[in-house]
GROMACS .gro file of C-alpha atoms in nm:
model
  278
    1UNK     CA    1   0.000   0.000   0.000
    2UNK     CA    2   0.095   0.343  -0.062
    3UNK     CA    3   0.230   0.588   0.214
    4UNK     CA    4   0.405   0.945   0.287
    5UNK     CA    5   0.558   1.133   0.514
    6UNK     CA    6   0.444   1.490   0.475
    7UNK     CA    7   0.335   1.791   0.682
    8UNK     CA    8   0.018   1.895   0.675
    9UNK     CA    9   0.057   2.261   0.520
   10UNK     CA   10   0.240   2.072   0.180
   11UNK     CA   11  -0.033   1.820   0.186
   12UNK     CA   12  -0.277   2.086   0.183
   13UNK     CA   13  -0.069   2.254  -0.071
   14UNK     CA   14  -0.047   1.918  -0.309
   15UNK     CA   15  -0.415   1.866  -0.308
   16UNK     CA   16  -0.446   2.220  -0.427
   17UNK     CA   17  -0.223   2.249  -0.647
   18UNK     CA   18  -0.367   1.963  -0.825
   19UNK     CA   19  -0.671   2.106  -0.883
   20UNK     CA   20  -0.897   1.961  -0.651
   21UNK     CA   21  -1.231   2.199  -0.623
   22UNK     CA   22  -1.261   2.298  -0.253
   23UNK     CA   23  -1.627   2.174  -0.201
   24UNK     CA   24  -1.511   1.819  -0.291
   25UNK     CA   25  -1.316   1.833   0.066
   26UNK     CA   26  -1.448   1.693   0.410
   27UNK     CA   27  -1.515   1.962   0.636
   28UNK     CA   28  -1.245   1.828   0.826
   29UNK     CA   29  -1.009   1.968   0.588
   30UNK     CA   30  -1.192   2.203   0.425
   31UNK     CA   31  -1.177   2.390   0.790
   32UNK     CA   32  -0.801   2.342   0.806
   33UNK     CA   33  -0.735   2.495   0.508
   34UNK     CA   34  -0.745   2.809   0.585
   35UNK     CA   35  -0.432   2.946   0.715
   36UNK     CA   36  -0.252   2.633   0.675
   37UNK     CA   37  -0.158   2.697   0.325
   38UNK     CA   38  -0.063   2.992   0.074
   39UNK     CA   39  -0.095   2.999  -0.312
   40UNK     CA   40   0.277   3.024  -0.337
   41UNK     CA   41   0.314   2.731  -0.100
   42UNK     CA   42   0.088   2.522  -0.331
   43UNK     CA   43   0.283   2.644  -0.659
   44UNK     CA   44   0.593   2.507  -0.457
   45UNK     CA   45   0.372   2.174  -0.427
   46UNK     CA   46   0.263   2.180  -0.768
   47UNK     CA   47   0.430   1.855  -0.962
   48UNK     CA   48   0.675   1.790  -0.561
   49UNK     CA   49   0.366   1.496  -0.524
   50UNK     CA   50   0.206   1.282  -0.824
   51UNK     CA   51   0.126   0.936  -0.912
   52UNK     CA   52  -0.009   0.723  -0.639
   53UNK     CA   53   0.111   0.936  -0.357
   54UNK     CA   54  -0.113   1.252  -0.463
   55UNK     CA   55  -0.358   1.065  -0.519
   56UNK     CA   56  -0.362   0.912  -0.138
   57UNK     CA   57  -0.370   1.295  -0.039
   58UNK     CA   58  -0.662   1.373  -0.262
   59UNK     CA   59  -0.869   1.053  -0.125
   60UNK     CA   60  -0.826   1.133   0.187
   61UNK     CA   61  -0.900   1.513   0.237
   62UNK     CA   62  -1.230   1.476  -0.005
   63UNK     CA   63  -1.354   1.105   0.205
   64UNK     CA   64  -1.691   1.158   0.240
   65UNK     CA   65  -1.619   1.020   0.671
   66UNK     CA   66  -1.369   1.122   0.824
   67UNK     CA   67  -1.326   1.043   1.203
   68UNK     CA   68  -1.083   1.205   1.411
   69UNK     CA   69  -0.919   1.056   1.704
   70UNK     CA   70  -0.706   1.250   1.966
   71UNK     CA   71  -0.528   1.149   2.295
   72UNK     CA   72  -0.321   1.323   2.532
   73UNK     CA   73  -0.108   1.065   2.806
   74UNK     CA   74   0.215   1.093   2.926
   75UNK     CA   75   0.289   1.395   2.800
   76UNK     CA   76   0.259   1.327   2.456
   77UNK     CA   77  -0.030   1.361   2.188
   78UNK     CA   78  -0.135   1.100   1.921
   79UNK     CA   79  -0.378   1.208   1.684
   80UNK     CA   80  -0.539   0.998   1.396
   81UNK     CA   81  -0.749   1.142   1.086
   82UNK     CA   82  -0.929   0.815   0.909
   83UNK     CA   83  -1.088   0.905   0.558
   84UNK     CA   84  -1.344   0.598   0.515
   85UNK     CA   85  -1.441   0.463   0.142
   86UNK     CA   86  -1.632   0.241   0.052
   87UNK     CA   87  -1.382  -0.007  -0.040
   88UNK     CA   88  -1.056   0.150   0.163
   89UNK     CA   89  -0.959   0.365   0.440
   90UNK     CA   90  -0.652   0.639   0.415
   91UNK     CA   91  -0.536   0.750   0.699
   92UNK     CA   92  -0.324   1.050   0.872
   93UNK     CA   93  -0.107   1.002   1.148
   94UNK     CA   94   0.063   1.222   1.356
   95UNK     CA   95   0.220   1.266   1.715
   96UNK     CA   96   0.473   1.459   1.955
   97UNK     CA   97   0.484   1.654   2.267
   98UNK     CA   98   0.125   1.764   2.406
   99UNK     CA   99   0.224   2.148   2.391
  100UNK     CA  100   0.435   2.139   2.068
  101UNK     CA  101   0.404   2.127   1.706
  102UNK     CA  102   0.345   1.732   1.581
  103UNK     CA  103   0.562   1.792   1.267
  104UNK     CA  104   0.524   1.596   0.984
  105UNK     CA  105   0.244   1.339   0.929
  106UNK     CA  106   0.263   0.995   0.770
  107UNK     CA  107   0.016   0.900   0.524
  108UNK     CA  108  -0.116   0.551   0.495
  109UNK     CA  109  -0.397   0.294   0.333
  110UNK     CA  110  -0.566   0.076   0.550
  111UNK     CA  111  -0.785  -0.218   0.512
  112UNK     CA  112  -1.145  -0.116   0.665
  113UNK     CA  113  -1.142  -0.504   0.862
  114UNK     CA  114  -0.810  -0.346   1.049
  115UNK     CA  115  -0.967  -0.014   1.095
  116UNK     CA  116  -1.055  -0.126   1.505
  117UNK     CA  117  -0.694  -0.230   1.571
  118UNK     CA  118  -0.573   0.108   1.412
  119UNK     CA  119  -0.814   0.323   1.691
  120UNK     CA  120  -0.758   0.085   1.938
  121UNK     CA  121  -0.357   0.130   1.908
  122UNK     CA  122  -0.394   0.497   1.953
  123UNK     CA  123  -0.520   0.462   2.289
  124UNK     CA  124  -0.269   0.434   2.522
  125UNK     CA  125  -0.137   0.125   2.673
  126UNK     CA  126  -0.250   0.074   3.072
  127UNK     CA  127  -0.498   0.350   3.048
  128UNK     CA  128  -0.869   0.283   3.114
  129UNK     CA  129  -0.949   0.462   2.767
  130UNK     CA  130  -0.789   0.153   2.601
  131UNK     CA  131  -1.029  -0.120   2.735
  132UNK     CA  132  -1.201  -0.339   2.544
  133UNK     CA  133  -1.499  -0.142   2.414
  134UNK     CA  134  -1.800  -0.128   2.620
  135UNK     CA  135  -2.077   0.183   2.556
  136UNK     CA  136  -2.206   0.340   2.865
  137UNK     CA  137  -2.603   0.467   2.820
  138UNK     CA  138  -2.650   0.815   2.910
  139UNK     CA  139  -2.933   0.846   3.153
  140UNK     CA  140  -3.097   1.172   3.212
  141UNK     CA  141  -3.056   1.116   3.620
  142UNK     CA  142  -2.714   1.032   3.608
  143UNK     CA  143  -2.559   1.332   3.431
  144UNK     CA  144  -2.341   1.581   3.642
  145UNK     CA  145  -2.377   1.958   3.585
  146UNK     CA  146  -2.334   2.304   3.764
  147UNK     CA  147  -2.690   2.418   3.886
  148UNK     CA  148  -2.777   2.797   3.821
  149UNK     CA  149  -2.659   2.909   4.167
  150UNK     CA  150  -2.351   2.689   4.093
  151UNK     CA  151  -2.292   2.849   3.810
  152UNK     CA  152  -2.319   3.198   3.898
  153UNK     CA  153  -2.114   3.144   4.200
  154UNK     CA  154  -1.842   3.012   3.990
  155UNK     CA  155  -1.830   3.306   3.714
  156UNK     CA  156  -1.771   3.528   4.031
  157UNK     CA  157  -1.511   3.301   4.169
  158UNK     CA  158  -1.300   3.326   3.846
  159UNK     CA  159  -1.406   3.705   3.791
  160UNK     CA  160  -1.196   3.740   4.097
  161UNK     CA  161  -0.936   3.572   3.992
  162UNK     CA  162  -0.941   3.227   4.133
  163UNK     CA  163  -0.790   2.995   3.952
  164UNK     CA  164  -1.029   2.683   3.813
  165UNK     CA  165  -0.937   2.420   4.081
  166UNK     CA  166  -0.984   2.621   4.325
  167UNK     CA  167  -1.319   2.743   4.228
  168UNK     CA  168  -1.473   2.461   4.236
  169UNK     CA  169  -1.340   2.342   4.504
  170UNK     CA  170  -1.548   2.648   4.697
  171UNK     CA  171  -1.856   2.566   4.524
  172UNK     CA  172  -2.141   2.420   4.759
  173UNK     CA  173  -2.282   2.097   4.697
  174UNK     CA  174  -2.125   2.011   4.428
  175UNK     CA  175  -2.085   1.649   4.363
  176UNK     CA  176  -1.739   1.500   4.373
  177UNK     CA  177  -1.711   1.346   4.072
  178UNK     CA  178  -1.827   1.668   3.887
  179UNK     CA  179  -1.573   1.834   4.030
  180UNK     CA  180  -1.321   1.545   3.908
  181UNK     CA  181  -1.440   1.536   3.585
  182UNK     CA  182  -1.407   1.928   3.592
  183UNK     CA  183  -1.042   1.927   3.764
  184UNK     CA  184  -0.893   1.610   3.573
  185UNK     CA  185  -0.548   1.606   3.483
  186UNK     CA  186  -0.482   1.279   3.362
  187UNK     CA  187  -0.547   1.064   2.966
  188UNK     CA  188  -0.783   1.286   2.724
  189UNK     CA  189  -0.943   1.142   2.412
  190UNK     CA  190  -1.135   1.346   2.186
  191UNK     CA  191  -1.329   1.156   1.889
  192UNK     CA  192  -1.559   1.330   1.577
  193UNK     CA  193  -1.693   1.169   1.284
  194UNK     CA  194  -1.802   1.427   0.987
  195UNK     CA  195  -1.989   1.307   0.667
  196UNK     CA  196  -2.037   1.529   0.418
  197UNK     CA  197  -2.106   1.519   0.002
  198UNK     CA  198  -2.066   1.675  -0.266
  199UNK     CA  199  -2.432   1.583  -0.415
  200UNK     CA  200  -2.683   1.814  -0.195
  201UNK     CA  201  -2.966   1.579  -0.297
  202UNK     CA  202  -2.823   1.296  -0.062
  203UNK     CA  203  -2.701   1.489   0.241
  204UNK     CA  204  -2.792   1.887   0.231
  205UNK     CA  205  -2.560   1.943   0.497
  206UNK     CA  206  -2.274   1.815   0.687
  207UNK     CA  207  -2.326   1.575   0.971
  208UNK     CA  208  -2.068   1.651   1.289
  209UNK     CA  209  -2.056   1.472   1.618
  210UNK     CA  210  -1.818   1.542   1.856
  211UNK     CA  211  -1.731   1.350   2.187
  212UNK     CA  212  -1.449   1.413   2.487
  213UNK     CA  213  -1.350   1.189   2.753
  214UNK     CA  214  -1.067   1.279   3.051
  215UNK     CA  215  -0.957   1.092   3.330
  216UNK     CA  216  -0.993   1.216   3.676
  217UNK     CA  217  -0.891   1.024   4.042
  218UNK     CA  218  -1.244   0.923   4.105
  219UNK     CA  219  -1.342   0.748   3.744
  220UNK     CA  220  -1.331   0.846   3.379
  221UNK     CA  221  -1.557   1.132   3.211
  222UNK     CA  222  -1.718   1.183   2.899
  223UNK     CA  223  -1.891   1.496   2.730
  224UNK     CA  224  -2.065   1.576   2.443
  225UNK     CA  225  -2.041   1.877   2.250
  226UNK     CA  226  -2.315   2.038   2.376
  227UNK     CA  227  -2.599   2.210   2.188
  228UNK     CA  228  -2.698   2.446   2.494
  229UNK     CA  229  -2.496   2.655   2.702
  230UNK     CA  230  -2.458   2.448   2.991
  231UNK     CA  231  -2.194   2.181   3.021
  232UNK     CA  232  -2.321   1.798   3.110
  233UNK     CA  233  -2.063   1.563   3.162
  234UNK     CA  234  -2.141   1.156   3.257
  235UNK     CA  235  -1.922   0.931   3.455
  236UNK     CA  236  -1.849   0.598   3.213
  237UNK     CA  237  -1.726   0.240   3.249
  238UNK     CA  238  -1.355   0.177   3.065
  239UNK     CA  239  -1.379   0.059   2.737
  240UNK     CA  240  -1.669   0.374   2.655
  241UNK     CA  241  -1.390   0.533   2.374
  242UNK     CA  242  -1.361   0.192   2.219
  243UNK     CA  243  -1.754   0.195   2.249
  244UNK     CA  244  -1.856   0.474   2.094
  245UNK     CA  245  -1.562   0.433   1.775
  246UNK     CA  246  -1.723   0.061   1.653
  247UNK     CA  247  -2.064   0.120   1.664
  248UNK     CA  248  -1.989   0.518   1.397
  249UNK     CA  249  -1.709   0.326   1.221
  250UNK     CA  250  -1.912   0.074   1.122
  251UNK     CA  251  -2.198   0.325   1.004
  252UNK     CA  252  -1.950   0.536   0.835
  253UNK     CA  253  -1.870   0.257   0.590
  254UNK     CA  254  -2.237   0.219   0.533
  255UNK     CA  255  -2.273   0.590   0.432
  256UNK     CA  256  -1.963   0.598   0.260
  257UNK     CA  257  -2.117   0.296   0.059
  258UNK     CA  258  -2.390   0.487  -0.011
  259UNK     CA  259  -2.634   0.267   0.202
  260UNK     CA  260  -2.885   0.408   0.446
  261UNK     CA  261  -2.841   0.453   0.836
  262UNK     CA  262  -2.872   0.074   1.013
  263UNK     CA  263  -3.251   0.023   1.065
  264UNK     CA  264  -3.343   0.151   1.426
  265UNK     CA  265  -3.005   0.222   1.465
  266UNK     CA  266  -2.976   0.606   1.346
  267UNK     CA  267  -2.738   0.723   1.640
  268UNK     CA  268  -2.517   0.434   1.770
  269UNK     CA  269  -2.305   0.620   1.995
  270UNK     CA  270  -2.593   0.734   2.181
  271UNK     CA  271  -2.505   1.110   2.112
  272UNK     CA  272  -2.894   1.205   1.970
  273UNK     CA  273  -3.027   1.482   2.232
  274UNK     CA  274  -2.766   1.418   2.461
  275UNK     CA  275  -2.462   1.527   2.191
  276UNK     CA  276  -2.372   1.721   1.941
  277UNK     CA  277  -2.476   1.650   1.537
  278UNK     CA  278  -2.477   2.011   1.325
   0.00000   0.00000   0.00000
């Protein structure tokens, strides 16, 4: 299979320079091409990437699914950018320190039947986001957030200065594992799935969701990008990243196959109402 080793900015500046119409793109790139790239860095690409290796750039940044895993452990940051066909995946990979640049990334094909080894091996090794994947249902009851006078209280608190540890920590009432979830310092995961294409008449509009999980002393955490103002996080069993990437991978190859949503399936991570789809 074909692969690269490329920053993004000349990737960016390859797929351009070849001519590839900017509403072809996934959002997910689409998004990061502003800024990344200038038309004098994509004359410099023009002809520097051809043959099969431009055309692994091209599949990827116009995949009609691309999902987007992130962790943070140990001080370092692993991020994975998986363009799903119909009959292949392409994938970006990148990683480095957790507050420096990840340099270049390396560009792969993967066979979609390996696609749940390739998440699971982001995840780091030991860590409680790595389990074997298990899906934790949200129940209304069971979700932790700030109550009005909560809330006020803590824009004052920070108003004033406090930093956010210790602003919660002088809230009243405030459940413990909120303020866990809230304070957390340890693994991060962030996972989004976009669809998107071309053809308005089969989806008018791009399809986002967006999930976060962190790891705290008392348990691990996961939030949804939330449609109102208010923050709602919910305390999960390990294994929940794992559980929410099989159930969208496996209906991202259906839409990238063109096939309908699963039958009474429509939102298998569990993120409709409770998460974010734009």
């Amino acid at each position: 299979m074909t692969t690269l080793t490329l920053d993004l900015p000349g990737a960016i500046g390859a797929v351009r320079a070849a001519g590839t119409p900017e509403r072809t793109l996934n959002p997910i790139y689409r998004a990061l091409l502003v800024g990344k790239t200038s038309g004098s860095t994509a004359e410099a690409m023009d002809g520097a990437v051809e043959g099969a290796e431009l055309d692994l750039l091209v599949r990827q940044m116009t995949a009609p699914a691309v999902m987007v895993l992130a962790v943070e452990a140990g001080g370092l940051a692993h991020r994975v950018r998986v363009g799903i066909h119909a009959d292949v995946a392409t994938v970006e990979h990148s990683e480095g320190p957790s507050d420096g640049d990840p340099g270049a990334s390396r560009w792969s094909e993967c066979a979609l039947e390996d696609l749940p080894r390739l998440f699971a091996d982001v995840l780091p090794d030991g860590s409680a986001l790595g389990a074997p994947p298990r899906l934790t249902v949200q129940n209304r009851p069971d979700t932790l957030r700030l109550d009005a006078a909560q809330l006020t209280h803590l824009r004052e608190l920070l108003i004033t200065g406090a930093d956010a540890e210790t602003a919660f920590s002088r809230l009243d009432g405030l459940d413990p594992r909120l303020q866990d979830a809230l304070t957390a310092r340890g693994d991060r995961a962030s996972l989004s799935l976009t669809l998107h294409s071309p053809d308005p008449a089969r989806l008018a509009q791009p399809v986002t969701i967006a999930r976060l999980w962190n790891c705290g002393q008392l348990g691990i955490y996961r939030t949804d990008t939330p449609e109102r103002p208010q923050i709602e996080v919910v305390a999960v069993e390990p294994g929940d990243v794992l559980g929410t990437v099989i159930p969208l991978l496996e209906e991202s190859i259906r839409f990238a196959s063109g096939l309908p949503p699963t039958p009474g399936d429509e939102d298998p991570a569990g993120t409709s109402g409770e998460g974010a789809r734009s």
